[in-house]
Coordinates of C-alpha atoms in Angstrom, one line a residue:
M45 CA -50.3 -1.7 -5.0
S46 CA -49.6 -3.9 -2.0
L47 CA -48.4 -2.8 1.2
E48 CA -45.0 -4.5 0.8
A49 CA -44.5 -2.6 -2.6
Q50 CA -45.4 0.7 -0.9
F51 CA -42.8 0.4 1.7
Y52 CA -40.2 -0.5 -0.8
W53 CA -40.8 2.4 -3.3
G54 CA -41.1 4.8 -0.3
G55 CA -37.6 3.6 0.8
A56 CA -36.5 4.2 -2.7
G57 CA -37.9 7.7 -2.8
L58 CA -36.2 8.6 0.6
I59 CA -33.0 7.6 -1.0
V60 CA -33.5 9.8 -4.0
L61 CA -34.4 12.6 -1.5
W62 CA -31.3 11.9 0.5
F63 CA -29.1 12.2 -2.5
A64 CA -30.8 15.5 -3.4
A65 CA -30.3 17.0 0.1
F66 CA -26.6 15.7 0.0
G67 CA -25.8 17.0 -3.3
L68 CA -27.3 20.5 -2.3
S69 CA -25.2 20.4 0.9
L70 CA -22.1 19.8 -1.1
V71 CA -22.9 22.6 -3.6
A72 CA -23.7 25.0 -0.7
T73 CA -20.7 24.3 1.2
R74 CA -18.0 24.5 -1.4
N75 CA -15.1 27.0 -0.8
G76 CA -15.3 30.2 -2.8
T77 CA -13.0 31.2 -5.5
V78 CA -9.7 33.0 -4.5
Q79 CA -8.3 35.8 -6.4
A80 CA -4.5 35.5 -5.9
A81 CA -3.1 38.7 -4.2
P82 CA -0.1 40.5 -5.9
A83 CA 3.2 38.9 -5.6
T84 CA 4.7 39.7 -2.3
Q85 CA 7.5 38.7 -0.1
E86 CA 5.9 40.0 3.1
F87 CA 4.3 37.3 5.4
G88 CA 2.1 39.8 7.3
P89 CA 2.1 41.0 10.9
E90 CA 1.1 37.8 12.3
P91 CA 1.6 35.1 9.8
E92 CA 0.3 31.7 10.2
P93 CA 2.7 28.9 10.8
P94 CA 3.8 26.9 7.6
A95 CA 1.7 23.8 8.6
V96 CA -1.4 25.9 8.7
V97 CA -0.4 27.4 5.3
A98 CA 0.1 24.0 3.9
L99 CA -3.7 23.3 4.6
L100 CA -4.7 26.7 3.0
A101 CA -2.5 26.0 -0.1
N102 CA -4.1 22.5 -0.4
R103 CA -7.6 24.1 -0.5
W104 CA -8.4 22.4 3.0
R105 CA -8.4 19.0 1.5
S106 CA -5.0 17.9 2.9
V107 CA -1.9 18.9 4.8
D108 CA 0.7 17.6 2.2
H109 CA 4.2 18.8 3.1
A110 CA 3.0 20.2 6.5
A111 CA 5.4 18.0 8.3
A112 CA 8.5 18.9 6.2
A113 CA 7.5 22.7 6.5
T114 CA 7.4 22.3 10.2
L115 CA 10.7 20.8 10.5
L116 CA 12.1 23.7 8.3
D117 CA 10.4 26.2 10.5
L118 CA 11.9 24.5 13.7
A119 CA 15.2 25.0 12.0
A120 CA 14.7 28.6 11.1
S121 CA 13.7 29.1 14.9
G122 CA 16.9 27.4 16.1
L123 CA 15.4 24.2 17.7
V124 CA 16.5 21.9 15.1
E125 CA 19.8 22.2 12.8
V126 CA 20.2 20.8 9.3
R127 CA 23.8 20.1 7.9
Q128 CA 24.9 19.0 4.5
P129 CA 28.4 17.9 4.8
A130 CA 28.8 17.0 1.2
D131 CA 27.5 18.1 -2.3
D132 CA 24.6 15.6 -2.1
P133 CA 21.8 17.0 -0.3
A134 CA 20.5 13.3 0.3
N135 CA 23.3 13.0 2.9
S136 CA 22.1 15.9 4.8
T137 CA 21.6 15.3 8.5
V138 CA 19.3 16.7 11.2
H139 CA 20.2 17.5 15.0
V140 CA 18.3 18.6 17.8
T141 CA 20.0 21.7 19.6
G142 CA 18.2 21.3 23.1
K143 CA 16.8 25.0 23.0
D144 CA 13.7 25.6 25.1
A145 CA 10.7 24.2 23.3
E146 CA 8.0 25.0 25.7
A147 CA 5.9 27.5 23.5
L148 CA 5.4 25.0 20.6
T149 CA 2.0 24.1 19.4
P150 CA 0.8 20.4 19.6
Y151 CA 1.8 19.6 15.8
E152 CA 5.2 21.3 16.2
R153 CA 5.9 19.1 19.2
R154 CA 4.8 16.0 17.4
V155 CA 7.4 16.8 14.6
L156 CA 10.1 17.8 17.0
T157 CA 9.3 14.5 19.1
R158 CA 9.8 12.4 15.8
I159 CA 13.1 14.1 15.0
T160 CA 14.5 13.6 18.5
E161 CA 13.6 9.9 18.6
Q162 CA 15.6 9.4 15.2
A163 CA 18.4 11.9 15.8
G164 CA 19.1 11.5 19.5
E165 CA 22.2 13.5 20.7
S166 CA 24.4 12.8 17.6
G167 CA 22.0 13.6 14.7
A168 CA 20.5 11.4 12.1
P169 CA 20.2 11.5 8.2
I170 CA 17.2 13.0 6.8
G171 CA 16.1 10.1 5.3
A172 CA 16.1 8.3 8.8
I173 CA 13.0 10.4 9.6
A174 CA 10.7 8.4 7.5
F175 CA 8.8 5.7 9.3
R176 CA 9.3 1.9 8.7
A177 CA 5.9 0.8 8.9
Q178 CA 2.8 1.9 6.9
E179 CA 0.6 1.6 9.9
R180 CA 2.5 3.9 12.2
A181 CA 3.1 6.5 9.2
S182 CA -0.6 6.6 8.7
S183 CA -1.6 7.2 12.3
W184 CA 1.2 9.7 13.0
N185 CA 0.1 11.7 9.8
S186 CA -3.6 11.4 10.8
A187 CA -3.0 12.8 14.2
L188 CA -0.8 15.5 12.7
R189 CA -3.5 16.7 10.3
R190 CA -6.2 16.8 13.3
E191 CA -3.7 19.0 15.4
I192 CA -3.2 21.3 12.4
I193 CA -6.9 21.6 11.6
A194 CA -7.4 22.6 15.3
E195 CA -4.8 25.3 15.0
A196 CA -6.5 26.4 11.8
R197 CA -10.0 26.7 13.5
L198 CA -8.4 28.3 16.6
R199 CA -7.2 31.2 14.0
G200 CA -10.7 31.4 12.5
L201 CA -9.4 30.3 9.2
S202 CA -11.3 26.9 8.9
R203 CA -14.4 25.2 10.0
S204 CA -16.4 22.1 9.4
R205 CA -17.8 21.6 6.0
L206 CA -21.1 20.6 7.1
A207 CA -22.6 22.4 10.3
P208 CA -23.2 20.1 13.0
L209 CA -27.2 20.3 12.7
L210 CA -27.0 19.5 8.9
A211 CA -24.6 16.5 9.5
T212 CA -26.7 15.1 12.2
A213 CA -29.9 15.6 10.1
L214 CA -28.3 13.7 7.1
F215 CA -27.0 11.1 9.6
V216 CA -30.3 10.3 10.9
A217 CA -32.0 10.5 7.4
A218 CA -29.6 7.9 6.1
F219 CA -31.4 5.1 8.1
G220 CA -34.9 6.2 6.9
P221 CA -34.9 4.1 3.7
G222 CA -33.6 1.4 5.7
V223 CA -36.5 1.4 8.2
L224 CA -38.9 1.3 5.2
F225 CA -37.2 -1.6 3.7
A226 CA -37.3 -3.4 7.0
L227 CA -41.1 -2.9 7.1
G228 CA -41.5 -4.1 3.7
G229 CA -39.6 -7.3 4.4
L230 CA -41.6 -8.0 7.5
T231 CA -44.8 -7.3 5.6
G232 CA -43.6 -9.7 2.9
G233 CA -43.2 -12.5 5.4
H234 CA -39.6 -12.3 5.9
N235 CA -38.1 -13.2 9.2
I236 CA -36.8 -10.4 11.5
R237 CA -33.1 -11.3 10.7
G238 CA -33.5 -10.8 7.0
A239 CA -35.6 -7.8 7.5
I240 CA -32.9 -6.1 9.6
T241 CA -30.3 -7.0 7.0
V242 CA -32.3 -5.4 4.2
G243 CA -32.8 -2.4 6.5
V244 CA -29.1 -1.9 7.3
L245 CA -27.7 -2.4 3.7
P246 CA -28.9 0.9 2.1
A247 CA -27.4 3.0 5.0
I248 CA -23.9 1.7 4.5
P249 CA -23.1 3.7 1.3
L250 CA -24.9 6.6 2.4
M251 CA -22.7 6.7 5.5
Y252 CA -19.6 6.2 3.4
L253 CA -20.4 9.2 1.4
L254 CA -21.4 11.3 4.2
A255 CA -18.1 10.3 6.2
R256 CA -16.1 11.2 2.9
A257 CA -17.8 14.7 2.7
I258 CA -17.3 15.6 6.4
G259 CA -14.0 17.7 5.9
E260 CA -12.9 21.5 6.3
R261 CA -13.9 24.5 4.5
A262 CA -12.6 28.2 4.5
T263 CA -13.9 30.9 6.4
R264 CA -14.0 34.4 5.1
L265 CA -10.8 35.2 6.9
G266 CA -9.4 31.8 5.6
L267 CA -10.1 32.9 2.0
E268 CA -8.4 36.3 2.5
R269 CA -5.3 34.6 3.9
E270 CA -5.2 32.0 1.3
A271 CA -5.1 34.8 -1.3
H272 CA -2.2 36.4 0.5
W273 CA -0.2 33.3 0.7
A274 CA -1.0 32.8 -3.1
G275 CA 1.0 35.9 -3.5
V276 CA 3.8 34.9 -1.6
Q277 CA 3.8 31.6 -3.7
A278 CA 4.1 33.7 -6.9
W279 CA 6.8 35.9 -5.5
L280 CA 8.8 32.6 -4.4
R281 CA 8.3 30.9 -7.7
A282 CA 9.8 34.0 -9.5
H283 CA 13.1 32.8 -8.2
E284 CA 14.1 30.1 -10.7
D285 CA 16.6 28.5 -8.4
F286 CA 14.4 28.3 -5.3
A287 CA 12.7 25.1 -6.2
Q288 CA 16.1 23.2 -6.2
L289 CA 17.3 24.6 -2.8
P290 CA 18.3 21.7 -0.3
P291 CA 17.1 21.5 3.2
A292 CA 20.4 22.9 4.6
A293 CA 19.6 26.4 2.7
V294 CA 17.2 27.3 5.6
T295 CA 20.2 28.9 7.2
M296 CA 20.2 31.4 4.4
W297 CA 16.6 31.5 3.6
D298 CA 15.2 31.3 7.1
R299 CA 11.4 30.7 7.2
Y300 CA 11.2 31.5 3.3
L301 CA 12.2 27.9 2.8
A302 CA 9.6 26.5 5.2
Y303 CA 6.8 28.4 3.5
G304 CA 8.3 27.4 0.1
A305 CA 7.6 23.6 1.3
A306 CA 4.3 24.5 2.6
L307 CA 3.3 26.1 -0.7
G308 CA 4.7 23.3 -2.8
V309 CA 7.7 25.6 -4.3
T310 CA 10.6 23.8 -2.7
T311 CA 10.0 20.6 -4.5
R312 CA 13.7 19.2 -3.8
T313 CA 13.6 19.8 -0.3
T314 CA 10.2 18.2 0.2
R315 CA 11.2 15.1 -1.8
L316 CA 14.0 14.6 0.5
L317 CA 12.1 15.3 3.9
G318 CA 9.5 12.6 4.2
F319 CA 7.3 11.6 7.2
D320 CA 5.7 8.9 5.3
A321 CA 6.4 5.0 5.3
G322 CA 9.6 5.7 3.2
D323 CA 11.3 3.5 0.7
K324 CA 10.9 -0.2 1.4
H325 CA 13.9 -0.7 -0.8
Q326 CA 16.1 1.5 1.1
V327 CA 16.2 2.2 5.0
W328 CA 18.5 4.1 7.0
S329 CA 19.9 2.3 10.0
S330 CA 22.3 3.0 13.0
Y331 CA 22.5 -0.6 14.1
G332 CA 26.3 -1.3 14.5
G333 CA 27.1 2.2 15.5
A334 CA 27.0 4.5 12.6
W335 CA 24.1 5.7 10.3
R336 CA 24.2 4.2 6.9
P337 CA 21.6 3.3 4.2
V338 CA 20.8 -0.4 4.0
R339 CA 19.5 -1.7 0.6
I340 CA 16.7 -4.4 1.0
R341 CA 15.8 -7.0 -1.6
Y342 CA 12.5 -8.8 -1.6
P343 CA 12.9 -12.3 -3.4
R344 CA 9.3 -12.5 -4.6
L345 CA 10.0 -15.0 -7.3
R346 CA 12.3 -17.4 -5.2
L347 CA 11.1 -21.0 -5.6
G348 CA 10.8 -22.5 -2.0
F349 CA 11.0 -19.2 -0.3
G350 CA 10.0 -19.7 3.3
A351 CA 8.8 -23.4 3.0
T352 CA 9.2 -26.0 5.4
T353 CA 10.7 -29.4 4.8
A354 CA 7.4 -31.1 4.5
Q355 CA 6.1 -28.3 2.0
L356 CA 9.3 -28.8 -0.1
L357 CA 8.8 -32.5 -0.4
Q358 CA 5.0 -31.9 -1.4
L359 CA 6.1 -29.3 -4.0
A360 CA 8.9 -31.8 -5.3
G361 CA 6.3 -34.4 -5.5
A362 CA 4.0 -32.1 -7.5
A363 CA 6.8 -31.3 -10.0
A364 CA 7.7 -35.0 -10.3
V365 CA 4.1 -35.8 -11.1
V366 CA 4.3 -33.2 -14.0
A367 CA 7.5 -34.6 -15.5
V368 CA 6.7 -38.3 -15.1
G369 CA 3.2 -37.9 -16.1
L370 CA 4.3 -36.1 -19.3
A371 CA 6.9 -38.8 -20.1
L372 CA 4.4 -41.7 -19.5
F373 CA 1.7 -40.0 -21.5
A374 CA 4.2 -39.4 -24.5
A375 CA 5.4 -42.9 -24.5
L376 CA 1.9 -44.7 -24.3
R377 CA 0.3 -42.4 -26.7
Q378 CA -0.7 -44.3 -30.0
P379 CA -1.9 -42.8 -33.3
E380 CA -4.7 -45.1 -33.4
W381 CA -6.3 -43.4 -30.5
A382 CA -7.4 -40.4 -32.6
V383 CA -9.7 -40.0 -35.5
T384 CA -8.0 -37.7 -37.9
S385 CA -10.2 -38.1 -40.9
G386 CA -13.8 -38.9 -42.1
P387 CA -17.2 -37.3 -41.9
D388 CA -17.0 -37.7 -38.0
A389 CA -13.5 -36.4 -37.4
S390 CA -14.8 -33.0 -36.2
H391 CA -17.4 -34.3 -33.8
S392 CA -15.6 -37.4 -32.3
L393 CA -14.4 -37.4 -28.8
R394 CA -11.2 -39.0 -30.2
R395 CA -10.1 -36.0 -32.0
P396 CA -6.3 -35.3 -31.7
G397 CA -6.5 -32.1 -29.7
L398 CA -9.2 -33.1 -27.4
L399 CA -7.2 -36.3 -26.5
L400 CA -4.0 -34.3 -26.2
T401 CA -5.5 -31.6 -23.8
L402 CA -7.2 -34.1 -21.7
G403 CA -4.1 -35.9 -20.9
W404 CA -2.2 -32.6 -20.2
V405 CA -5.1 -31.3 -18.0
A406 CA -5.3 -34.7 -16.1
I407 CA -1.6 -34.5 -15.4
G408 CA -1.9 -30.8 -14.4
L409 CA -4.9 -31.5 -12.0
L410 CA -3.0 -34.3 -10.4
A411 CA 0.2 -32.1 -10.0
I412 CA -2.0 -29.4 -8.4
A413 CA -3.8 -31.8 -6.0
A414 CA -0.2 -33.1 -5.0
A415 CA 0.9 -29.4 -4.3
G416 CA -2.1 -29.0 -2.0
R417 CA -3.5 -26.1 -4.1
F418 CA -6.6 -27.6 -5.6
S419 CA -9.7 -25.4 -5.8
R420 CA -12.9 -24.8 -7.6
W421 CA -11.2 -22.4 -9.6
T422 CA -8.9 -25.1 -10.8
L423 CA -11.6 -27.0 -12.1
F424 CA -13.2 -24.1 -13.8
V425 CA -10.0 -23.5 -15.7
A426 CA -9.7 -27.1 -16.6
F427 CA -13.2 -27.1 -17.9
L428 CA -12.5 -24.1 -20.1
A429 CA -9.2 -25.7 -21.5
T430 CA -11.1 -29.0 -22.5
M431 CA -14.2 -27.1 -24.1
P432 CA -14.8 -28.9 -27.6
G433 CA -14.7 -25.4 -29.4
N434 CA -10.9 -25.1 -28.7
Y435 CA -10.3 -27.8 -31.4
A436 CA -11.1 -26.7 -35.0
S437 CA -10.2 -28.8 -37.8
G438 CA -8.0 -25.9 -38.9
H439 CA -5.4 -26.8 -36.3
G440 CA -3.0 -28.7 -38.5
W441 CA -0.4 -29.5 -35.8
L442 CA -3.1 -31.3 -33.8
L443 CA -3.7 -33.7 -36.7
H444 CA 0.2 -34.4 -36.9
A445 CA 0.9 -34.5 -33.2
M446 CA -0.6 -37.9 -32.7
D447 CA 1.6 -39.3 -35.3
R448 CA 4.9 -38.4 -33.6
S449 CA 6.5 -41.0 -31.4
G450 CA 7.8 -39.7 -28.3
P451 CA 7.2 -36.5 -26.7
L452 CA 6.4 -33.3 -28.3
P453 CA 8.9 -30.3 -28.4
G454 CA 7.0 -28.7 -25.8
E455 CA 6.5 -31.7 -23.7
T456 CA 10.2 -32.2 -23.8
V457 CA 10.9 -28.6 -22.6
A458 CA 8.3 -29.2 -19.7
I459 CA 9.8 -32.6 -18.7
V460 CA 13.2 -31.1 -18.4
C461 CA 12.1 -28.0 -16.6
F462 CA 9.9 -29.9 -14.0
S463 CA 12.6 -32.5 -13.5
A464 CA 14.9 -29.7 -12.6
I465 CA 12.5 -28.2 -10.2
T466 CA 12.0 -31.5 -8.6
A467 CA 15.7 -31.8 -8.0
Y468 CA 15.9 -28.4 -6.7
Y469 CA 13.1 -28.8 -4.2
L470 CA 14.7 -32.2 -3.1
T471 CA 18.0 -30.4 -2.6
L472 CA 16.3 -27.7 -0.5
A473 CA 14.6 -30.2 1.6
A474 CA 18.1 -32.1 2.3
L475 CA 19.5 -28.7 3.3
E476 CA 16.8 -28.0 5.7
L477 CA 17.9 -31.0 7.7
R478 CA 20.9 -29.0 8.8
A479 CA 20.8 -27.1 12.1
P480 CA 19.5 -23.5 11.7
H481 CA 21.7 -20.4 11.7
T482 CA 21.5 -17.7 14.2
V483 CA 21.1 -14.2 13.2
T484 CA 20.8 -11.2 15.4
G485 CA 20.1 -7.6 14.3
E486 CA 17.8 -4.8 14.0
V487 CA 14.3 -5.1 12.3
L488 CA 14.2 -2.6 9.2
R489 CA 10.8 -3.4 7.8
M490 CA 8.1 -6.2 7.9
E491 CA 6.1 -6.3 4.7
P492 CA 2.8 -8.2 4.1
R493 CA 2.2 -10.3 1.1
K494 CA -1.0 -10.4 -0.8
R495 CA -1.9 -13.9 0.3
D496 CA -2.7 -14.1 3.9
K497 CA -1.2 -17.6 4.3
A498 CA 2.1 -16.5 2.6
P499 CA 5.0 -15.9 4.8
R500 CA 5.9 -12.2 5.3
F501 CA 8.9 -10.3 4.5
L502 CA 11.1 -9.6 7.3
A503 CA 14.2 -7.3 6.6
V504 CA 17.0 -7.4 9.4
D505 CA 20.2 -5.3 9.5
T506 CA 23.0 -7.3 11.2
G507 CA 25.2 -4.3 11.2
D508 CA 28.0 -5.6 8.9
A509 CA 26.6 -4.9 5.3
E510 CA 25.0 -2.2 3.2
H511 CA 22.6 -4.5 1.6
T512 CA 20.4 -7.3 2.9
I513 CA 17.8 -10.1 1.7
A514 CA 14.5 -10.3 3.4
W515 CA 13.6 -13.4 5.6
A516 CA 10.4 -15.2 5.5
L517 CA 8.5 -14.9 8.7
P518 CA 5.7 -17.3 8.9
A519 CA 2.1 -16.0 8.5
G520 CA 1.1 -17.2 12.0
S521 CA 4.2 -15.6 13.8
P522 CA 3.8 -12.4 16.1
D523 CA 4.7 -9.3 14.6
L524 CA 8.2 -7.9 15.1
A525 CA 8.1 -4.0 15.4
P526 CA 10.5 -2.1 13.2
G527 CA 13.4 -0.8 15.2
S528 CA 13.5 -3.8 17.8
V529 CA 16.5 -6.1 18.1
V530 CA 15.8 -9.6 17.5
R531 CA 17.5 -12.9 17.5
L532 CA 16.5 -15.4 14.8
A533 CA 16.9 -19.0 14.0
V534 CA 16.9 -19.1 10.1
S535 CA 17.5 -21.6 7.3
P536 CA 19.7 -19.9 4.6
A537 CA 18.5 -22.0 1.8
T538 CA 14.8 -21.2 1.9
R539 CA 15.3 -17.8 3.9
A540 CA 12.8 -19.0 6.4
V541 CA 12.7 -18.1 10.1
R542 CA 12.3 -20.9 12.3
S543 CA 12.0 -19.1 15.5
A544 CA 12.2 -15.4 16.7
E545 CA 13.4 -14.1 20.0
L546 CA 13.0 -10.4 21.0
V547 CA 16.2 -9.1 22.5
T548 CA 15.5 -5.4 22.7
A549 CA 12.0 -3.9 22.0

């Protein structure tokens, strides 16, 4: 065996050994089984806060419902007030009482700060607590999780799943196979850049798995407290109506409602109290003086959405190519072009199906080129469409299609549709010549699109309606933060934003 092969086989062996050590580490650091304590309504002499209980209830994997449970706990302590003015709990409001909040933990202060930002002095609907941007919601909840874990470790309930020495050893060992692979590459005559590339690649999946595994696990005390809170959970679930309690019921149930949210029992309350990115189709807004829900519609299938005048003319030209091309192809088509009978009919390039498809594909390729969307995938699809195997002799309509004078029924429908699309785009292009309208309002949400070059959705509340249609913000435009007030120059026909001016950050 050559020296190069020895290096490669040695690297492969190290990968197997790393996976074996990694698997043994995961098995050895699993959380122990918990035997739930008898059902009880007692919290204990020094009960953990609801946010920490949420970590225990989720087996140290997540802190789901911890923010909602903390809000209810703040309400139970008098720092926050939840009011339900009507029968629908979704219309409940949250208010900051202004009491002393010096003794709060970092995660409690984080939740209270978010409530204060939204509620101000007059209060806000509970739906307004949710964030309007996914990035901010993710970063906020990640910071909240770190602070809750720090509190759990401080109480001796949690620890890192992998000991620092073990995590470091696995981290260093992840680069061992890459070193041998790099040496194998150099021995085999590869340049330094290629050898480094071969050496780095094996470490990437290993580091990813190691990063996913570094989490939290319970201490002995943590397992004991988890068993106790499982008993509290059983006691709460014994009350049939407890799961349907609204957030305002905290005035009656006190901390029990907060612990019910942490333990996943008060399902109705946790659905209403969200600290995530919220519903992108409905956002609470106070722009205009009063809180109200604003429905947002995203015109994803609207033709010409966000297009400029030049783009509209280009699209109109592409649609016209299809309409005119099909009409000319149908008018010029002659029966003698095709071989419909005889021993060579199934092998001739003049088969009816092949001739028809070649004409349709050629018209489609011209239209795609006119629209500026031509790519190698277009040619690949065109090749598949014109493969000879698609035209068996059993397709009777192919034999009769060439005998018809004028367009086929499908061609007629396509000509009418693309003619209408051409007129539609030309009308939009004419409307774009008008002066843009000015719209001033608060940014509700800004949603990306799947294609990077596509315009983004920008939902703006002008303060005078309960519903709005998102505008098209060009892909290269600067981001507009939700909550800021902007002045837009827009084209109503295409919903395109021509310019944006920040009024208030």
